Every structure is written in C-alpha cells, then in structure tokens.
Amino acid sequence: MRRTLNLRIALSATLILGSLCAFATPKEKEPAPRFNATTTTGEKFTNSTIKGKVVLLEFWTTWCGFCADEAAFVDKIGHELADKGLVLLAIDVGESKKTVKKYLEQHPRNCKLVMMEDTNLAAMYQANVYPIYVVIDREGFIAGTQRGAGGEEALRRLIASAGLESESEADTDSD
C-alpha cells in the first residue's frame, strides 16, 4: 500500500514537472540565434529572410513515435497558417538523407524539410529529445519553446505566443 502511494506521488510529481518544462518560455525576449537552413528542395532561410514572418521550427527524427503521432497536425497547422505568415521548418536530426527519404515514402510530410547537415539549428537549440518546437516571432525573437509532445492545442497556443492565432485557438478564446 505504501509502495503504491509512493509510486503515485512520484508519478504525479513527474507529470507536473514535465508539464512545467514542456511549456516553458523565455522570461525576456531573447533574439533567435543567427542561423542558416536549406530545405531539401533548395530553399534557403536565414534570420534576415524570415523577418516579418512567424517561424515554427520542429526538430524530429524518423524513429520518434511522438514525432510521427504529431506530424499530421503539425503539417495541417503549417498549411493553415501559411497565408498568415507562418513558415514551418521540420528539421530531421542526425539521420541520413537515405533514411529520411525511405521514411517519407511511407509517411509523407507536407512542409519544408531540412536535414541536420543543411543547418546549424539543431546544435543551437540542443535538439536531443523529440519533438522540440521553437517559435520565432515576426521581429526575430524566440516567442516560446516546447520540448516534447504536447498535442495540437498546445502547439496552437505556442504559435499564438508569437501573435499568430489559428482559427481553432481564436474560437476557444471567445467561448
């Protein structure tokens, strides 16, 4: 009985701490580090080319189950908000182009894909757990970071922290 109680307390504490870390945002506006990224189609992005847009960086891998679970709604949000100025860059971390290409044949993505060797972003954001989401606002500051899967509404709230609300986020606010 005591062991079960200790286990429940430990599990509760872990969940609370995990949620606090998952939704942590910088206290002061922190400028996004200087970066460069080239998509698999050859499109180039830097701090200066994203000025005036909201950027969602998604760090993912082919072996990450949470990444696979969230890919469909990440792509949906990216497509839905593209006309409002959102740029979604999905950065595969640490895998070969061959591995990613084979994976994408079975699990296609509808976004701008970047390989780790074609950017310096993975090192800058210490991408070592997946997925990681980073939102950069229109002025080039980090608006928020989420380490780990949080679901569609959590991702919409993260993007909204950069001043870009989606239809479903706006709908829930008016209720």
mmCIF file of C-alpha atoms in Angstrom, residues 38-98:
data_model
loop_
_atom_site.group_PDB
_atom_site.id
_atom_site.type_symbol
_atom_site.label_atom_id
_atom_site.label_comp_id
_atom_site.label_asym_id
_atom_site.label_seq_id
_atom_site.Cartn_x
_atom_site.Cartn_y
_atom_site.Cartn_z
ATOM 1 C CA THR A 38 18.442 24.897 -46.655
ATOM 2 C CA THR A 39 15.372 22.764 -47.357
ATOM 3 C CA THR A 40 15.516 19.519 -49.299
ATOM 4 C CA THR A 41 14.147 21.477 -52.282
ATOM 5 C CA GLY A 42 16.954 24.064 -52.080
ATOM 6 C CA GLU A 43 15.020 26.920 -50.451
ATOM 7 C CA LYS A 44 17.292 28.948 -48.125
ATOM 8 C CA PHE A 45 16.331 30.542 -44.802
ATOM 9 C CA THR A 46 18.295 32.891 -42.524
ATOM 10 C CA ASN A 47 17.389 35.377 -39.806
ATOM 11 C CA SER A 48 17.053 38.121 -42.394
ATOM 12 C CA THR A 49 14.835 36.096 -44.784
ATOM 13 C CA ILE A 50 12.348 35.230 -42.015
ATOM 14 C CA LYS A 51 11.982 38.814 -40.733
ATOM 15 C CA GLY A 52 8.275 39.703 -40.692
ATOM 16 C CA LYS A 53 7.179 36.056 -40.521
ATOM 17 C CA VAL A 54 6.439 33.706 -37.638
ATOM 18 C CA VAL A 55 8.624 30.611 -37.825
ATOM 19 C CA LEU A 56 7.876 27.229 -36.292
ATOM 20 C CA LEU A 57 10.941 25.012 -36.024
ATOM 21 C CA GLU A 58 10.127 21.345 -35.474
ATOM 22 C CA PHE A 59 13.053 19.101 -34.558
ATOM 23 C CA TRP A 60 12.169 15.451 -35.252
ATOM 24 C CA THR A 61 13.534 12.014 -36.143
ATOM 25 C CA THR A 62 12.141 9.043 -38.067
ATOM 26 C CA TRP A 63 12.357 6.766 -35.018
ATOM 27 C CA CYS A 64 10.421 9.125 -32.713
ATOM 28 C CA GLY A 65 6.900 7.780 -32.179
ATOM 29 C CA PHE A 66 5.661 11.080 -30.754
ATOM 30 C CA CYS A 67 7.000 12.893 -33.829
ATOM 31 C CA ALA A 68 5.078 10.508 -36.084
ATOM 32 C CA ASP A 69 1.911 10.951 -33.991
ATOM 33 C CA GLU A 70 2.102 14.757 -34.217
ATOM 34 C CA ALA A 71 3.275 15.110 -37.845
ATOM 35 C CA ALA A 72 -0.223 15.237 -39.374
ATOM 36 C CA PHE A 73 -1.477 18.123 -37.237
ATOM 37 C CA VAL A 74 1.876 19.946 -37.395
ATOM 38 C CA ASP A 75 1.645 19.882 -41.199
ATOM 39 C CA LYS A 76 -2.046 20.864 -41.035
ATOM 40 C CA ILE A 77 -1.298 23.895 -38.833
ATOM 41 C CA GLY A 78 1.649 24.851 -41.036
ATOM 42 C CA HIS A 79 -0.552 24.772 -44.141
ATOM 43 C CA GLU A 80 -3.485 26.507 -42.410
ATOM 44 C CA LEU A 81 -1.360 29.426 -41.176
ATOM 45 C CA ALA A 82 0.987 29.815 -44.160
ATOM 46 C CA ASP A 83 -1.164 32.623 -45.611
ATOM 47 C CA LYS A 84 -0.969 34.433 -42.239
ATOM 48 C CA GLY A 85 2.835 34.397 -42.343
ATOM 49 C CA LEU A 86 3.826 31.095 -40.687
ATOM 50 C CA VAL A 87 6.897 29.294 -42.001
ATOM 51 C CA LEU A 88 7.199 25.688 -40.798
ATOM 52 C CA LEU A 89 10.669 24.153 -40.974
ATOM 53 C CA ALA A 90 10.797 20.468 -39.996
ATOM 54 C CA ILE A 91 14.418 19.648 -39.166
ATOM 55 C CA ASP A 92 15.383 15.986 -39.132
ATOM 56 C CA VAL A 93 18.152 15.484 -36.587
ATOM 57 C CA GLY A 94 21.051 13.108 -37.067
ATOM 58 C CA GLU A 95 19.819 10.835 -39.838
ATOM 59 C CA SER A 96 20.953 10.215 -43.393
ATOM 60 C CA LYS A 97 19.067 11.560 -46.396
ATOM 61 C CA LYS A 98 18.522 7.941 -47.472
#
